[in-house]
Short mmCIF file of C-alpha atoms in Angstrom, two decimals:
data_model
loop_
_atom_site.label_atom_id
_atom_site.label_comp_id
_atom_site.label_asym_id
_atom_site.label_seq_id
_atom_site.Cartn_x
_atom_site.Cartn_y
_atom_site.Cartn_z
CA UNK A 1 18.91 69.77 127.96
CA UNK A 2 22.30 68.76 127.19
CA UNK A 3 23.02 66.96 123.61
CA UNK A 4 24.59 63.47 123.91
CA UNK A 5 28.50 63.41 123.48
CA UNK A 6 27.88 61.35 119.98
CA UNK A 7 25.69 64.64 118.65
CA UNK A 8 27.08 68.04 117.93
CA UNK A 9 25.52 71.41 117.48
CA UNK A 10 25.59 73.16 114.31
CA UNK A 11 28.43 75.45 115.75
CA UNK A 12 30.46 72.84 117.04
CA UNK A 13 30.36 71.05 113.65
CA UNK A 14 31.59 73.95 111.85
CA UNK A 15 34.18 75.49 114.87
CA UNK A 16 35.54 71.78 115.07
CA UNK A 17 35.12 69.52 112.19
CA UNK A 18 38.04 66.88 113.48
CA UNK A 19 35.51 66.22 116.06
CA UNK A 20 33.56 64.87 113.65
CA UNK A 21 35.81 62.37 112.29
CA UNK A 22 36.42 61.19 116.28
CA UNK A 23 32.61 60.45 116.63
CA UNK A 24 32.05 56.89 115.74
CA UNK A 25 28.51 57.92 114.70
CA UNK A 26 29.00 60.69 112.99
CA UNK A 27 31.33 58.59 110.64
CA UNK A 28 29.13 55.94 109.66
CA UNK A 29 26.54 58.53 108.72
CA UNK A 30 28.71 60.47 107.06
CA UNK A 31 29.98 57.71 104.85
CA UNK A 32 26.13 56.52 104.18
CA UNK A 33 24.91 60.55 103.27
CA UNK A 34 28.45 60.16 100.83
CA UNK A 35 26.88 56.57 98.68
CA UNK A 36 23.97 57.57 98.71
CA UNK A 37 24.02 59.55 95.48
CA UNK A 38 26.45 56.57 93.67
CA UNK A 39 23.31 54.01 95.23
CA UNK A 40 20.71 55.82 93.70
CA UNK A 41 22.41 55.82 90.25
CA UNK A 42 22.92 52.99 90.16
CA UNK A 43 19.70 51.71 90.46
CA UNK A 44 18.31 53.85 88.03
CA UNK A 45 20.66 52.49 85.80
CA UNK A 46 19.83 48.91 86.54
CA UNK A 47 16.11 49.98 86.10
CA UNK A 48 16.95 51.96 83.04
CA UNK A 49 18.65 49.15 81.34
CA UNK A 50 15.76 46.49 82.07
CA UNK A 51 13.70 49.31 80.33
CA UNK A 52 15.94 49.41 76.80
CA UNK A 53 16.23 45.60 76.92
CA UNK A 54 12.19 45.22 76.54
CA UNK A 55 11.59 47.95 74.36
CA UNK A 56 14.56 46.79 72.02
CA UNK A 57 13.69 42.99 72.98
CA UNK A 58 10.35 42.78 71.98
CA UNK A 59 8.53 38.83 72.32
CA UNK A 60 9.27 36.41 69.43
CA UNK A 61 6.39 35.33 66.63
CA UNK A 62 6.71 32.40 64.65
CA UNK A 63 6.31 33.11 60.63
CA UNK A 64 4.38 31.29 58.19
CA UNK A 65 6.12 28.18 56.80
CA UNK A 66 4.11 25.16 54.91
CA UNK A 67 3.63 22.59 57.85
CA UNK A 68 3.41 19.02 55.64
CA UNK A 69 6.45 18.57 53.68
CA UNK A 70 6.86 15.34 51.43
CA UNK A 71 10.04 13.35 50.32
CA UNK A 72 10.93 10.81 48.41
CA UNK A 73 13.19 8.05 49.50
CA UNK A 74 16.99 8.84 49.07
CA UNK A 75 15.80 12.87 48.48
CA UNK A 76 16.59 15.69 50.84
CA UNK A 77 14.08 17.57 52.96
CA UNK A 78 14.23 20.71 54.20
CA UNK A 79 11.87 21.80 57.76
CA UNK A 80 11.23 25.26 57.79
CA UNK A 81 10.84 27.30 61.00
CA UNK A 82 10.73 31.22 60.89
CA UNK A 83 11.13 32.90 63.82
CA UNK A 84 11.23 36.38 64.41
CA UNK A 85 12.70 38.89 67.29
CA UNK A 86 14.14 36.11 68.57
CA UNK A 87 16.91 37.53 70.16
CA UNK A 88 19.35 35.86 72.65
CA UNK A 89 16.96 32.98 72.91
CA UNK A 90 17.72 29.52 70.82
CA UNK A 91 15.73 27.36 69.02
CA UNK A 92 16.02 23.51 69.35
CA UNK A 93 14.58 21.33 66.83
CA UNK A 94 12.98 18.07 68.47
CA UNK A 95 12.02 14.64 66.74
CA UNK A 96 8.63 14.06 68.69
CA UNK A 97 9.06 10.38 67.80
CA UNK A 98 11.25 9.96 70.86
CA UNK A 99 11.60 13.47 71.56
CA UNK A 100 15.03 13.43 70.79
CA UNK A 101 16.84 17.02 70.59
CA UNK A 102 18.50 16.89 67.44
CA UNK A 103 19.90 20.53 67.21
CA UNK A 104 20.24 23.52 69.88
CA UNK A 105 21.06 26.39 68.86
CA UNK A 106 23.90 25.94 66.19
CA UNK A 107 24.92 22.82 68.23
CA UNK A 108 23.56 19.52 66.84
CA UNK A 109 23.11 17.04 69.23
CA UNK A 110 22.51 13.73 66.98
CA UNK A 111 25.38 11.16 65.61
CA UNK A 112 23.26 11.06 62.70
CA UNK A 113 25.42 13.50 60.17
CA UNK A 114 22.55 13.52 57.89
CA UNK A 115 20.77 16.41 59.97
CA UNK A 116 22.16 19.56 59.74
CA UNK A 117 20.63 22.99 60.98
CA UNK A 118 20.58 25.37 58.25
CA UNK A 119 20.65 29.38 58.83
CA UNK A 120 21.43 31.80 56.37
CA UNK A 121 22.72 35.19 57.64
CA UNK A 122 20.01 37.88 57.99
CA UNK A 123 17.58 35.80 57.52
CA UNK A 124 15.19 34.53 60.23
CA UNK A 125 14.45 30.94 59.24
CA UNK A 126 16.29 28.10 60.89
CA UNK A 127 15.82 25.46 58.70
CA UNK A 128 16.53 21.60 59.70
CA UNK A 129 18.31 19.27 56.94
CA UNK A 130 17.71 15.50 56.67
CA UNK A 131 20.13 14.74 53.21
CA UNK A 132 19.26 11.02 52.17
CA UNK A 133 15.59 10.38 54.46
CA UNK A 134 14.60 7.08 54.54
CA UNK A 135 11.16 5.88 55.52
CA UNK A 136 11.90 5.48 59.00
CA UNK A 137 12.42 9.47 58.73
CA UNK A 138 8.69 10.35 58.42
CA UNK A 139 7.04 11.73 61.13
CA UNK A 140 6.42 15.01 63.23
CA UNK A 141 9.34 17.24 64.18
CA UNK A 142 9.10 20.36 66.29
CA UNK A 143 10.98 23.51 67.11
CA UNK A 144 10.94 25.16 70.36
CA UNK A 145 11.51 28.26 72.01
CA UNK A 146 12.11 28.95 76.16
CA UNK A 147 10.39 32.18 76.62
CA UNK A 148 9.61 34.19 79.96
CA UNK A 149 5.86 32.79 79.71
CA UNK A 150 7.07 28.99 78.86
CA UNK A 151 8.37 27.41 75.66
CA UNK A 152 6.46 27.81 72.28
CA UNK A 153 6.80 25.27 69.64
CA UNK A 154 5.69 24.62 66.01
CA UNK A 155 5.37 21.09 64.22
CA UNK A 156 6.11 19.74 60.91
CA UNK A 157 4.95 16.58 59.38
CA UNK A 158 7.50 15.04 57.09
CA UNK A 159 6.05 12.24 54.87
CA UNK A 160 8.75 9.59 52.92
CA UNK A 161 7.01 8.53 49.53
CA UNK A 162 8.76 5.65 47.89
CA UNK A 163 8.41 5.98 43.79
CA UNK A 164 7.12 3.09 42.15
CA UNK A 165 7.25 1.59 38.87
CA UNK A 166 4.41 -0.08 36.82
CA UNK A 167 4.61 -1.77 33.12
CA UNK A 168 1.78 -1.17 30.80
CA UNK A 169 1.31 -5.35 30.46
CA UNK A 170 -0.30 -7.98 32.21
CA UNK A 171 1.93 -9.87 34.08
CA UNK A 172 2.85 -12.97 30.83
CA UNK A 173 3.33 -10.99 27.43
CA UNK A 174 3.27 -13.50 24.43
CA UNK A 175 4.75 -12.73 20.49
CA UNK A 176 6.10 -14.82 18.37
CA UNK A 177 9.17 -15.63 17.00
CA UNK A 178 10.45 -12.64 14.41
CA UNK A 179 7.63 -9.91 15.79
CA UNK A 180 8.82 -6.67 17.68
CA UNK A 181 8.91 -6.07 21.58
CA UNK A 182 7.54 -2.88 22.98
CA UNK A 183 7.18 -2.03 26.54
CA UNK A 184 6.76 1.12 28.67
CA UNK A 185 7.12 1.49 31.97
CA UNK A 186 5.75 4.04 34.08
CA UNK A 187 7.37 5.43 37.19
CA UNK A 188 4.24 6.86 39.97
CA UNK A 189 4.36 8.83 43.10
CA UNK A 190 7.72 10.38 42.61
CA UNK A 191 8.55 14.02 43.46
CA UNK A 192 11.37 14.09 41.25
CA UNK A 193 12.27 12.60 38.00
CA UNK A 194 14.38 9.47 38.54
CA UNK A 195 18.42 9.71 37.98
CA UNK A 196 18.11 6.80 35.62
CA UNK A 197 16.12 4.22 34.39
CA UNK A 198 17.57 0.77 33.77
CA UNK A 199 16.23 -2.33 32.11
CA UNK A 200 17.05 -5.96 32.71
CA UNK A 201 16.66 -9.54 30.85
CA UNK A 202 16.67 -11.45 33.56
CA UNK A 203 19.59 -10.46 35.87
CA UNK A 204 21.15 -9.05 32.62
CA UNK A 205 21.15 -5.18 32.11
CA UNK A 206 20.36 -4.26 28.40
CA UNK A 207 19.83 -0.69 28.02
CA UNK A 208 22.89 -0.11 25.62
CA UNK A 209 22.65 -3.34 23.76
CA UNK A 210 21.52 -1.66 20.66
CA UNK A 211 23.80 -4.18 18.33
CA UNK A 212 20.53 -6.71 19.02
CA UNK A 213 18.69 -4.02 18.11
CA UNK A 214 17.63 -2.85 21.23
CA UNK A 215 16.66 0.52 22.18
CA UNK A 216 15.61 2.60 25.78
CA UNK A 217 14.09 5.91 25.73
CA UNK A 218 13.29 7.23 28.91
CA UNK A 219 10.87 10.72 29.10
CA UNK A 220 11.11 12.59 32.40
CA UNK A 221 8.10 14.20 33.84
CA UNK A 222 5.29 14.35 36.25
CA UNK A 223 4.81 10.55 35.61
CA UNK A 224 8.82 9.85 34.21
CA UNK A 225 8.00 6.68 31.48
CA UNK A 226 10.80 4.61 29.84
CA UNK A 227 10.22 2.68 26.59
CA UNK A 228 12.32 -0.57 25.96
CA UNK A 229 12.02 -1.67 22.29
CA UNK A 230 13.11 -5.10 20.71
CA UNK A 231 13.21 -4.84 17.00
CA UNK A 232 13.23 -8.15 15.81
CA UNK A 233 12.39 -10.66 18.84
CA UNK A 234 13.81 -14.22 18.86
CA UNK A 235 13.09 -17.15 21.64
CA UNK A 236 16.40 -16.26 23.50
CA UNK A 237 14.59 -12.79 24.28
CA UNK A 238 12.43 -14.82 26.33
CA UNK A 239 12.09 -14.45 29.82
CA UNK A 240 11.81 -12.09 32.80
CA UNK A 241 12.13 -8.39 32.10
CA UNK A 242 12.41 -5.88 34.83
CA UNK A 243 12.08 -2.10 34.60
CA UNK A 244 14.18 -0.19 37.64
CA UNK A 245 14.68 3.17 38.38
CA UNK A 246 16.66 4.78 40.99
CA UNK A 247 15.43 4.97 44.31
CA UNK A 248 12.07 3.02 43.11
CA UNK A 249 10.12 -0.03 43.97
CA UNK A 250 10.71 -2.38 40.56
CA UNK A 251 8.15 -3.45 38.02
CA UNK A 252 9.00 -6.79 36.04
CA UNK A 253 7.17 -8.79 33.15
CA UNK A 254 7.37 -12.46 31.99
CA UNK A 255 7.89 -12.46 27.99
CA UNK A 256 7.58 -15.95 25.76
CA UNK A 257 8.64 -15.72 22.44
CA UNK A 258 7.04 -18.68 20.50
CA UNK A 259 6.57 -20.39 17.30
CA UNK A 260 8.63 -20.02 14.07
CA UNK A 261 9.75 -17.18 12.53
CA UNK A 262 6.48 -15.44 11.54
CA UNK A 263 6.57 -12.98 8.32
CA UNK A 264 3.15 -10.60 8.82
CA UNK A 265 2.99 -9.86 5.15
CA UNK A 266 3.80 -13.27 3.63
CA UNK A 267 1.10 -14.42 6.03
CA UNK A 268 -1.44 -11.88 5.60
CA UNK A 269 -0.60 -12.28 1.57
CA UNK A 270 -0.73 -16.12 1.10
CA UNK A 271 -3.90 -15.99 3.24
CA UNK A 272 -5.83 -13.95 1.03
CA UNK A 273 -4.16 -15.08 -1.84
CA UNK A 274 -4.86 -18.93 -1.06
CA UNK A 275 -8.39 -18.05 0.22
CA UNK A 276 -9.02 -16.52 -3.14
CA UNK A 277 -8.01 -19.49 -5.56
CA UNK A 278 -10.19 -21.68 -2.98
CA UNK A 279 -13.61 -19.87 -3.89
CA UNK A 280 -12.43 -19.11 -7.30
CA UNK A 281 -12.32 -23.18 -7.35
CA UNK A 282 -15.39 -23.79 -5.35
CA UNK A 283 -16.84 -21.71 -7.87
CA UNK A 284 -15.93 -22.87 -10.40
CA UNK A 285 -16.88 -26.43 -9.91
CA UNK A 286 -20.09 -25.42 -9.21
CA UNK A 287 -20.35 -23.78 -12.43
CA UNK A 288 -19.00 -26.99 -13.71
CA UNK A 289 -21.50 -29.41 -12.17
CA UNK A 290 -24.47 -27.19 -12.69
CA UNK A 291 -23.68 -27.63 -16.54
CA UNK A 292 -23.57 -30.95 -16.95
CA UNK A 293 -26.43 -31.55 -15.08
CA UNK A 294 -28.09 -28.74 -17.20
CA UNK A 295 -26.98 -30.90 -20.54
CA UNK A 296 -27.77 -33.79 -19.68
CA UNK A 297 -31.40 -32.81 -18.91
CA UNK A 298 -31.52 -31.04 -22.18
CA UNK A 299 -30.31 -33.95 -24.11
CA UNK A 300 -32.94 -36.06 -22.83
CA UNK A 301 -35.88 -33.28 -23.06
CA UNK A 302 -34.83 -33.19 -26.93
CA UNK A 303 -34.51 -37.30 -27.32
CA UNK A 304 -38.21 -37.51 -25.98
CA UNK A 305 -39.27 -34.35 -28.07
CA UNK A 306 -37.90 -36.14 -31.17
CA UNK A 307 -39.01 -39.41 -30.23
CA UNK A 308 -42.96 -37.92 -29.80
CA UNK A 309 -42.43 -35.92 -33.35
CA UNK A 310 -41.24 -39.28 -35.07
CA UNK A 311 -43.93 -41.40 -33.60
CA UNK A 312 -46.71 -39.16 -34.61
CA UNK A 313 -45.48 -38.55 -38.14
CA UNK A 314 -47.42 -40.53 -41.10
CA UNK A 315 -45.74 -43.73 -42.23
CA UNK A 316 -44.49 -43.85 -45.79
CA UNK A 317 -43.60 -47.97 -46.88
CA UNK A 318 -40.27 -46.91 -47.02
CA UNK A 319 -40.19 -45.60 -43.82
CA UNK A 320 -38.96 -48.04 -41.36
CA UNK A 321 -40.19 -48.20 -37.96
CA UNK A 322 -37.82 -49.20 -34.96
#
């Protein structure tokens, strides 16, 4: 059987190879037998490299991080979200109360320059800053992750506590006029001490009067309290006093100084000394009475006894009888 035209025989591929080139066949084969080889690698380069990326791309886990963080008003709080292997992927932190994306990435996406996505180098913890939160800032916020299988997320609750202040008083203190003026104020559900802790007659601010002899001492803590001390109070101190500390709900107190000016030890004194001379009078007068009363009855027991004696006696005639 004779070969087609666009085949040739062993021998007539090696005895003429520029027939080769003439067959339109033979080319395209030829050219297909000469990629093949560059095809092949690279597709098991493409299949090697998929390979390294998911042994040296492992799937993210989120780390441990408290989920309940709570802020005081005007404070800063910081959202913690550890993530590690995360690789090319980027986190967005969302505020679930409108679900509005706040950062992606290191983009932020909010006019609001208080939030701020915080990331410190080598360190897998992207960390969301609200400087100055307000109550209208608590809530739940969440941070994502797109991932192959869908996007993973972790919430934190942020909780805004407002400090507030109580004095240790009921609500009208009275002294009088000359006696000294002591109240403490204590400062309750605060994370932080207060900055400062200021005092006011009125709508009058006294904390450095100390020429009227006025003092404030103010002891930070757990439960901050501030002391304000009047040493000598007169009816101008009178009135509305108001204990405010920074970023605080206010306490205030209504004071009345009355009455004249009141000396404790003259008063104590002249009380004991006065009642004394009273019973030491009372006393006295008793005494008094109970004496007369006791001579008169004697007088007239002996005027009867020497009547009786007189009457019974024997009669002499010189003896005159009344």
């Amino acid at each position: 059987m004779a070969l087609p035209h666009s085949i040739l025989s062993r021998s007539q591929l090696w005895a003429s190879p520029s027939k080769v080139m003439t067959a339109p066949g033979s080319l395209a084969l030829l050219l297909w037998i000469l990629l093949l080889p560059t095809l092949i690698s690279s597709e098991n380069e493409a299949a090697n490299s998929k390979r390294d990326r998911s042994s040296y791309d492992p799937p993210f886990l989120f780390g441990d991080a408290p989920g309940n963080t709570t802020v005081q008003v005007g404070g800063t709080a910081y959202l913690h979200c550890p993530v590690f292997n995360l690789g090319e992927r980027q986190l967005t932190w969302i505020r679930r109360r409108d679900w509005h994306i706040l950062t992606h990435g290191a983009v932020t996406f909010t006019t609001d320059d208080r939030f701020q996505l915080v990331k410190e180098e080598h360190v897998d913890d992207w960390v969301l800053q609200i400087k100055h939160v307000v109550a209208r800032d608590t809530g739940s916020y969440e941070c994502q992750v797109t991932a192959d299988s869908g996007i993973r997320s972790r919430r934190v609750d942020l909780k805004v506590v407002t400090p507030e202040a109580f004095i240790l008083a009921d609500e009208e203190y009275h002294i009088d006029r000359g006696s000294s003026l002591s109240l403490v104020c204590i400062i309750e559900k605060a994370t932080t001490p207060p900055q400062y802790v200021f005092w006011y007659h009125n709508e009058r601010m006294i904390n450095y009067d100390s020429e009227r002899g006025i003092s404030v001492t103010t002891t930070p803590g757990r439960k901050t309290h501030s002391q304000l001390f009047i040493q000598k109070a007169d009816i101008s101190d009178s009135g509305n006093y108001t204990c405010e500390p920074s970023s605080s709900i206010p306490a205030s107190i209504q004071v009345f100084v009355s009455g004249s000016e009141v000396k404790p030890w003259v008063t104590s004194g002249s009380m004991l000394i006065q009642g004394g001379f009273l019973s030491l009078f009372a006393g006295l007068l008793v005494f008094h009475t109970t004496c007369q009363e006791l001579l008169v009855l004697t007088s007239i027991s002996f005027s009867s006894h020497t009547r009786s004696i007189l009457l019974k006696a024997p009669h002499s005639p010189s003896t005159i009888v009344f």
